[in-house]
């Protein structure tokens, strides 16, 4: 490999290709053995979920990496899957730190790289559910001076990442639904 400690110049293109190939190997294994779950146990080729229901933590973690690596088709299909399937309408205790770095971090970084407001809606909902005031303030700043300032043409921000909400103070109007309450609780 180009980075094995050999003296001389590093072939950055070859190194980037190796890293991309290794990422795709791991990602394709996740898709084959653990799709629709939080993670993969690579030796047993089995899946696991951190909680009683999946929050798609591996796709959330990997999405910004795919974008930065230029894996556009894979990133687009993963982003679409997350936006359509991620829901916070679950009654589970979560590890606040872990959920913040993986869930909020994945949604926020992917939103900032793509501009997909469904991911911002998911970030806002997750922050509200967790009671994360700094994240809510950041979401409000991203949404504009008023937290509900979402353009009419953003009607796509509805399914289900944006529909599992009960905390309307911080959530964009198009992400609100009636008669739903999110009860994701922080682990004490």
PDB file of N, CA and C in Angstrom, residues 3-77:
ATOM      1  N   UNK A   3       0.778   3.671   1.919  1.00  0.00           N
ATOM      2  CA  UNK A   3       1.003   4.243   3.241  1.00  0.00           C
ATOM      3  C   UNK A   3       1.769   3.302   4.167  1.00  0.00           C
ATOM      4  N   UNK A   4       2.417   2.287   3.646  1.00  0.00           N
ATOM      5  CA  UNK A   4       3.049   1.262   4.468  1.00  0.00           C
ATOM      6  C   UNK A   4       4.394   1.692   5.045  1.00  0.00           C
ATOM      7  N   UNK A   5       4.678   2.955   5.095  1.00  0.00           N
ATOM      8  CA  UNK A   5       5.915   3.424   5.689  1.00  0.00           C
ATOM      9  C   UNK A   5       7.085   3.442   4.724  1.00  0.00           C
ATOM     10  N   UNK A   6       6.818   3.224   3.475  1.00  0.00           N
ATOM     11  CA  UNK A   6       7.872   3.269   2.480  1.00  0.00           C
ATOM     12  C   UNK A   6       8.291   4.708   2.243  1.00  0.00           C
ATOM     13  N   UNK A   7       9.585   4.949   2.106  1.00  0.00           N
ATOM     14  CA  UNK A   7      10.021   6.321   1.827  1.00  0.00           C
ATOM     15  C   UNK A   7       9.560   6.753   0.433  1.00  0.00           C
ATOM     16  N   UNK A   8       9.420   8.030   0.266  1.00  0.00           N
ATOM     17  CA  UNK A   8       9.029   8.545  -1.032  1.00  0.00           C
ATOM     18  C   UNK A   8       7.642   9.151  -0.999  1.00  0.00           C
ATOM     19  N   UNK A   9       7.217   9.555  -2.147  1.00  0.00           N
ATOM     20  CA  UNK A   9       5.930  10.233  -2.276  1.00  0.00           C
ATOM     21  C   UNK A   9       4.772   9.240  -2.133  1.00  0.00           C
ATOM     22  N   UNK A  10       3.705   9.730  -1.564  1.00  0.00           N
ATOM     23  CA  UNK A  10       2.495   8.932  -1.421  1.00  0.00           C
ATOM     24  C   UNK A  10       1.646   9.121  -2.670  1.00  0.00           C
ATOM     25  N   UNK A  11       1.209   8.030  -3.217  1.00  0.00           N
ATOM     26  CA  UNK A  11       0.299   8.079  -4.363  1.00  0.00           C
ATOM     27  C   UNK A  11      -1.104   8.315  -3.817  1.00  0.00           C
ATOM     28  N   UNK A  12      -1.504   9.577  -3.739  1.00  0.00           N
ATOM     29  CA  UNK A  12      -2.779   9.931  -3.110  1.00  0.00           C
ATOM     30  C   UNK A  12      -3.985   9.350  -3.851  1.00  0.00           C
ATOM     31  N   UNK A  13      -3.909   9.278  -5.142  1.00  0.00           N
ATOM     32  CA  UNK A  13      -5.021   8.708  -5.908  1.00  0.00           C
ATOM     33  C   UNK A  13      -5.179   7.220  -5.604  1.00  0.00           C
ATOM     34  N   UNK A  14      -4.060   6.507  -5.520  1.00  0.00           N
ATOM     35  CA  UNK A  14      -4.118   5.080  -5.205  1.00  0.00           C
ATOM     36  C   UNK A  14      -4.610   4.875  -3.774  1.00  0.00           C
ATOM     37  N   UNK A  15      -4.146   5.699  -2.862  1.00  0.00           N
ATOM     38  CA  UNK A  15      -4.570   5.612  -1.477  1.00  0.00           C
ATOM     39  C   UNK A  15      -6.073   5.882  -1.356  1.00  0.00           C
ATOM     40  N   UNK A  16      -6.566   6.911  -2.044  1.00  0.00           N
ATOM     41  CA  UNK A  16      -7.999   7.226  -2.025  1.00  0.00           C
ATOM     42  C   UNK A  16      -8.810   6.073  -2.599  1.00  0.00           C
ATOM     43  N   UNK A  17      -8.322   5.452  -3.654  1.00  0.00           N
ATOM     44  CA  UNK A  17      -9.029   4.319  -4.258  1.00  0.00           C
ATOM     45  C   UNK A  17      -9.076   3.133  -3.297  1.00  0.00           C
ATOM     46  N   UNK A  18      -7.985   2.890  -2.558  1.00  0.00           N
ATOM     47  CA  UNK A  18      -7.961   1.809  -1.573  1.00  0.00           C
ATOM     48  C   UNK A  18      -8.955   2.072  -0.445  1.00  0.00           C
ATOM     49  N   UNK A  19      -8.966   3.297   0.050  1.00  0.00           N
ATOM     50  CA  UNK A  19      -9.887   3.652   1.129  1.00  0.00           C
ATOM     51  C   UNK A  19     -11.330   3.508   0.660  1.00  0.00           C
ATOM     52  N   UNK A  20     -11.626   3.990  -0.544  1.00  0.00           N
ATOM     53  CA  UNK A  20     -12.979   3.881  -1.096  1.00  0.00           C
ATOM     54  C   UNK A  20     -13.379   2.404  -1.246  1.00  0.00           C
ATOM     55  N   UNK A  21     -12.463   1.568  -1.732  1.00  0.00           N
ATOM     56  CA  UNK A  21     -12.749   0.144  -1.908  1.00  0.00           C
ATOM     57  C   UNK A  21     -13.017  -0.531  -0.556  1.00  0.00           C
ATOM     58  N   UNK A  22     -12.242  -0.199   0.462  1.00  0.00           N
ATOM     59  CA  UNK A  22     -12.454  -0.778   1.796  1.00  0.00           C
ATOM     60  C   UNK A  22     -13.784  -0.309   2.381  1.00  0.00           C
ATOM     61  N   UNK A  23     -14.109   0.957   2.193  1.00  0.00           N
ATOM     62  CA  UNK A  23     -15.393   1.458   2.671  1.00  0.00           C
ATOM     63  C   UNK A  23     -16.537   0.703   2.001  1.00  0.00           C
ATOM     64  N   UNK A  24     -16.467   0.563   0.691  1.00  0.00           N
ATOM     65  CA  UNK A  24     -17.530  -0.127  -0.037  1.00  0.00           C
ATOM     66  C   UNK A  24     -17.646  -1.592   0.370  1.00  0.00           C
ATOM     67  N   UNK A  25     -16.519  -2.226   0.656  1.00  0.00           N
ATOM     68  CA  UNK A  25     -16.560  -3.615   1.139  1.00  0.00           C
ATOM     69  C   UNK A  25     -17.354  -3.683   2.447  1.00  0.00           C
ATOM     70  N   UNK A  26     -17.043  -2.806   3.390  1.00  0.00           N
ATOM     71  CA  UNK A  26     -17.749  -2.795   4.679  1.00  0.00           C
ATOM     72  C   UNK A  26     -19.212  -2.414   4.493  1.00  0.00           C
ATOM     73  N   UNK A  27     -19.468  -1.393   3.680  1.00  0.00           N
ATOM     74  CA  UNK A  27     -20.834  -0.931   3.473  1.00  0.00           C
ATOM     75  C   UNK A  27     -21.694  -2.002   2.797  1.00  0.00           C
ATOM     76  N   UNK A  28     -21.165  -2.643   1.784  1.00  0.00           N
ATOM     77  CA  UNK A  28     -21.922  -3.684   1.092  1.00  0.00           C
ATOM     78  C   UNK A  28     -22.193  -4.880   2.001  1.00  0.00           C
ATOM     79  N   UNK A  29     -21.277  -5.182   2.907  1.00  0.00           N
ATOM     80  CA  UNK A  29     -21.519  -6.239   3.887  1.00  0.00           C
ATOM     81  C   UNK A  29     -22.647  -5.829   4.829  1.00  0.00           C
ATOM     82  N   UNK A  30     -22.626  -4.580   5.268  1.00  0.00           N
ATOM     83  CA  UNK A  30     -23.729  -4.094   6.100  1.00  0.00           C
ATOM     84  C   UNK A  30     -25.058  -4.240   5.355  1.00  0.00           C
ATOM     85  N   UNK A  31     -25.092  -3.811   4.104  1.00  0.00           N
ATOM     86  CA  UNK A  31     -26.338  -3.889   3.341  1.00  0.00           C
ATOM     87  C   UNK A  31     -26.797  -5.335   3.159  1.00  0.00           C
ATOM     88  N   UNK A  32     -25.854  -6.244   2.948  1.00  0.00           N
ATOM     89  CA  UNK A  32     -26.211  -7.639   2.723  1.00  0.00           C
ATOM     90  C   UNK A  32     -26.727  -8.320   3.996  1.00  0.00           C
ATOM     91  N   UNK A  33     -26.094  -8.050   5.128  1.00  0.00           N
ATOM     92  CA  UNK A  33     -26.403  -8.807   6.340  1.00  0.00           C
ATOM     93  C   UNK A  33     -27.171  -8.027   7.407  1.00  0.00           C
ATOM     94  N   UNK A  34     -27.212  -6.705   7.320  1.00  0.00           N
ATOM     95  CA  UNK A  34     -27.784  -5.946   8.433  1.00  0.00           C
ATOM     96  C   UNK A  34     -28.691  -4.795   7.999  1.00  0.00           C
ATOM     97  N   UNK A  35     -29.039  -4.745   6.728  1.00  0.00           N
ATOM     98  CA  UNK A  35     -29.874  -3.640   6.252  1.00  0.00           C
ATOM     99  C   UNK A  35     -31.143  -3.558   7.088  1.00  0.00           C
ATOM    100  N   UNK A  36     -31.598  -2.342   7.347  1.00  0.00           N
ATOM    101  CA  UNK A  36     -32.785  -2.067   8.137  1.00  0.00           C
ATOM    102  C   UNK A  36     -32.534  -2.231   9.644  1.00  0.00           C
ATOM    103  N   UNK A  37     -31.262  -2.283  10.021  1.00  0.00           N
ATOM    104  CA  UNK A  37     -30.891  -2.399  11.437  1.00  0.00           C
ATOM    105  C   UNK A  37     -29.768  -1.409  11.733  1.00  0.00           C
ATOM    106  N   UNK A  38     -29.433  -1.291  13.023  1.00  0.00           N
ATOM    107  CA  UNK A  38     -28.431  -0.312  13.434  1.00  0.00           C
ATOM    108  C   UNK A  38     -27.012  -0.698  13.043  1.00  0.00           C
ATOM    109  N   UNK A  39     -26.673  -1.967  13.112  1.00  0.00           N
ATOM    110  CA  UNK A  39     -25.295  -2.328  12.832  1.00  0.00           C
ATOM    111  C   UNK A  39     -25.105  -3.777  12.456  1.00  0.00           C
ATOM    112  N   UNK A  40     -23.862  -4.097  12.086  1.00  0.00           N
ATOM    113  CA  UNK A  40     -23.464  -5.424  11.628  1.00  0.00           C
ATOM    114  C   UNK A  40     -22.407  -5.981  12.567  1.00  0.00           C
ATOM    115  N   UNK A  41     -22.572  -7.246  12.929  1.00  0.00           N
ATOM    116  CA  UNK A  41     -21.511  -7.999  13.596  1.00  0.00           C
ATOM    117  C   UNK A  41     -20.778  -8.735  12.475  1.00  0.00           C
ATOM    118  N   UNK A  42     -19.601  -8.248  12.064  1.00  0.00           N
ATOM    119  CA  UNK A  42     -18.982  -8.764  10.841  1.00  0.00           C
ATOM    120  C   UNK A  42     -18.545 -10.230  10.906  1.00  0.00           C
ATOM    121  N   UNK A  43     -18.120 -10.713  12.058  1.00  0.00           N
ATOM    122  CA  UNK A  43     -17.658 -12.098  12.114  1.00  0.00           C
ATOM    123  C   UNK A  43     -18.809 -13.092  12.005  1.00  0.00           C
ATOM    124  N   UNK A  44     -19.902 -12.811  12.683  1.00  0.00           N
ATOM    125  CA  UNK A  44     -21.051 -13.726  12.622  1.00  0.00           C
ATOM    126  C   UNK A  44     -22.009 -13.389  11.480  1.00  0.00           C
ATOM    127  N   UNK A  45     -21.775 -12.249  10.836  1.00  0.00           N
ATOM    128  CA  UNK A  45     -22.623 -11.786   9.736  1.00  0.00           C
ATOM    129  C   UNK A  45     -24.082 -11.682  10.183  1.00  0.00           C
ATOM    130  N   UNK A  46     -24.268 -11.115  11.373  1.00  0.00           N
ATOM    131  CA  UNK A  46     -25.604 -10.900  11.915  1.00  0.00           C
ATOM    132  C   UNK A  46     -25.771  -9.423  12.233  1.00  0.00           C
ATOM    133  N   UNK A  47     -27.001  -9.022  12.412  1.00  0.00           N
ATOM    134  CA  UNK A  47     -27.289  -7.614  12.696  1.00  0.00           C
ATOM    135  C   UNK A  47     -27.579  -7.420  14.176  1.00  0.00           C
ATOM    136  N   UNK A  48     -27.583  -6.161  14.588  1.00  0.00           N
ATOM    137  CA  UNK A  48     -28.019  -5.796  15.931  1.00  0.00           C
ATOM    138  C   UNK A  48     -28.657  -4.420  15.870  1.00  0.00           C
ATOM    139  N   UNK A  49     -29.486  -4.154  16.851  1.00  0.00           N
ATOM    140  CA  UNK A  49     -30.069  -2.836  17.050  1.00  0.00           C
ATOM    141  C   UNK A  49     -29.688  -2.376  18.447  1.00  0.00           C
ATOM    142  N   UNK A  50     -29.354  -1.119  18.581  1.00  0.00           N
ATOM    143  CA  UNK A  50     -28.960  -0.584  19.887  1.00  0.00           C
ATOM    144  C   UNK A  50     -30.139  -0.557  20.847  1.00  0.00           C
ATOM    145  N   UNK A  51     -31.312  -0.418  20.289  1.00  0.00           N
ATOM    146  CA  UNK A  51     -32.515  -0.295  21.102  1.00  0.00           C
ATOM    147  C   UNK A  51     -33.532  -1.313  20.607  1.00  0.00           C
ATOM    148  N   UNK A  52     -34.733  -1.298  21.169  1.00  0.00           N
ATOM    149  CA  UNK A  52     -35.735  -2.293  20.785  1.00  0.00           C
ATOM    150  C   UNK A  52     -36.221  -2.109  19.346  1.00  0.00           C
ATOM    151  N   UNK A  53     -35.967  -0.970  18.774  1.00  0.00           N
ATOM    152  CA  UNK A  53     -36.318  -0.698  17.381  1.00  0.00           C
ATOM    153  C   UNK A  53     -35.141   0.027  16.734  1.00  0.00           C
ATOM    154  N   UNK A  54     -34.892  -0.188  15.449  1.00  0.00           N
ATOM    155  CA  UNK A  54     -33.720   0.431  14.823  1.00  0.00           C
ATOM    156  C   UNK A  54     -33.874   1.941  14.621  1.00  0.00           C
ATOM    157  N   UNK A  55     -32.743   2.628  14.736  1.00  0.00           N
ATOM    158  CA  UNK A  55     -32.654   4.047  14.390  1.00  0.00           C
ATOM    159  C   UNK A  55     -31.718   4.239  13.193  1.00  0.00           C
ATOM    160  N   UNK A  56     -31.330   3.164  12.531  1.00  0.00           N
ATOM    161  CA  UNK A  56     -30.491   3.193  11.323  1.00  0.00           C
ATOM    162  C   UNK A  56     -29.183   3.950  11.572  1.00  0.00           C
ATOM    163  N   UNK A  57     -28.518   3.619  12.675  1.00  0.00           N
ATOM    164  CA  UNK A  57     -27.322   4.357  13.056  1.00  0.00           C
ATOM    165  C   UNK A  57     -26.167   4.182  12.081  1.00  0.00           C
ATOM    166  N   UNK A  58     -26.002   2.999  11.503  1.00  0.00           N
ATOM    167  CA  UNK A  58     -24.924   2.831  10.527  1.00  0.00           C
ATOM    168  C   UNK A  58     -25.169   3.679   9.277  1.00  0.00           C
ATOM    169  N   UNK A  59     -26.362   3.668   8.688  1.00  0.00           N
ATOM    170  CA  UNK A  59     -26.577   4.564   7.549  1.00  0.00           C
ATOM    171  C   UNK A  59     -26.408   6.045   7.919  1.00  0.00           C
ATOM    172  N   UNK A  60     -26.852   6.433   9.119  1.00  0.00           N
ATOM    173  CA  UNK A  60     -26.661   7.826   9.534  1.00  0.00           C
ATOM    174  C   UNK A  60     -25.180   8.158   9.664  1.00  0.00           C
ATOM    175  N   UNK A  61     -24.400   7.236  10.213  1.00  0.00           N
ATOM    176  CA  UNK A  61     -22.952   7.435  10.341  1.00  0.00           C
ATOM    177  C   UNK A  61     -22.261   7.497   8.981  1.00  0.00           C
ATOM    178  N   UNK A  62     -22.713   6.659   8.067  1.00  0.00           N
ATOM    179  CA  UNK A  62     -22.003   6.486   6.799  1.00  0.00           C
ATOM    180  C   UNK A  62     -22.385   7.484   5.721  1.00  0.00           C
ATOM    181  N   UNK A  63     -23.523   8.121   5.853  1.00  0.00           N
ATOM    182  CA  UNK A  63     -24.035   8.961   4.771  1.00  0.00           C
ATOM    183  C   UNK A  63     -23.097  10.110   4.407  1.00  0.00           C
ATOM    184  N   UNK A  64     -22.601  10.843   5.391  1.00  0.00           N
ATOM    185  CA  UNK A  64     -21.702  11.952   5.059  1.00  0.00           C
ATOM    186  C   UNK A  64     -20.396  11.437   4.458  1.00  0.00           C
ATOM    187  N   UNK A  65     -19.946  10.267   4.895  1.00  0.00           N
ATOM    188  CA  UNK A  65     -18.733   9.683   4.320  1.00  0.00           C
ATOM    189  C   UNK A  65     -18.939   9.356   2.848  1.00  0.00           C
ATOM    190  N   UNK A  66     -20.086   8.778   2.518  1.00  0.00           N
ATOM    191  CA  UNK A  66     -20.386   8.469   1.114  1.00  0.00           C
ATOM    192  C   UNK A  66     -20.371   9.739   0.270  1.00  0.00           C
ATOM    193  N   UNK A  67     -20.967  10.787   0.801  1.00  0.00           N
ATOM    194  CA  UNK A  67     -21.023  12.053   0.070  1.00  0.00           C
ATOM    195  C   UNK A  67     -19.620  12.584  -0.164  1.00  0.00           C
ATOM    196  N   UNK A  68     -18.795  12.593   0.881  1.00  0.00           N
ATOM    197  CA  UNK A  68     -17.431  13.121   0.759  1.00  0.00           C
ATOM    198  C   UNK A  68     -16.559  12.268  -0.152  1.00  0.00           C
ATOM    199  N   UNK A  69     -16.846  10.968  -0.222  1.00  0.00           N
ATOM    200  CA  UNK A  69     -16.087  10.075  -1.099  1.00  0.00           C
ATOM    201  C   UNK A  69     -16.565  10.127  -2.537  1.00  0.00           C
ATOM    202  N   UNK A  70     -17.632  10.868  -2.797  1.00  0.00           N
ATOM    203  CA  UNK A  70     -18.137  10.972  -4.149  1.00  0.00           C
ATOM    204  C   UNK A  70     -18.962   9.778  -4.592  1.00  0.00           C
ATOM    205  N   UNK A  71     -19.489   9.012  -3.642  1.00  0.00           N
ATOM    206  CA  UNK A  71     -20.318   7.851  -3.960  1.00  0.00           C
ATOM    207  C   UNK A  71     -21.769   8.310  -4.083  1.00  0.00           C
ATOM    208  N   UNK A  72     -22.033   9.088  -5.114  1.00  0.00           N
ATOM    209  CA  UNK A  72     -23.302   9.795  -5.251  1.00  0.00           C
ATOM    210  C   UNK A  72     -24.522   8.872  -5.273  1.00  0.00           C
ATOM    211  N   UNK A  73     -24.506   7.845  -6.105  1.00  0.00           N
ATOM    212  CA  UNK A  73     -25.683   6.965  -6.193  1.00  0.00           C
ATOM    213  C   UNK A  73     -25.963   6.279  -4.863  1.00  0.00           C
ATOM    214  N   UNK A  74     -24.919   5.782  -4.225  1.00  0.00           N
ATOM    215  CA  UNK A  74     -25.080   5.106  -2.931  1.00  0.00           C
ATOM    216  C   UNK A  74     -25.567   6.098  -1.875  1.00  0.00           C
ATOM    217  N   UNK A  75     -24.997   7.286  -1.869  1.00  0.00           N
ATOM    218  CA  UNK A  75     -25.406   8.314  -0.908  1.00  0.00           C
ATOM    219  C   UNK A  75     -26.851   8.728  -1.147  1.00  0.00           C
ATOM    220  N   UNK A  76     -27.232   8.917  -2.393  1.00  0.00           N
ATOM    221  CA  UNK A  76     -28.599   9.333  -2.699  1.00  0.00           C
ATOM    222  C   UNK A  76     -29.618   8.281  -2.262  1.00  0.00           C
ATOM    223  N   UNK A  77     -29.333   7.012  -2.545  1.00  0.00           N
ATOM    224  CA  UNK A  77     -30.293   5.965  -2.166  1.00  0.00           C
ATOM    225  C   UNK A  77     -30.350   5.800  -0.646  1.00  0.00           C
TER     226      UNK A  77
END
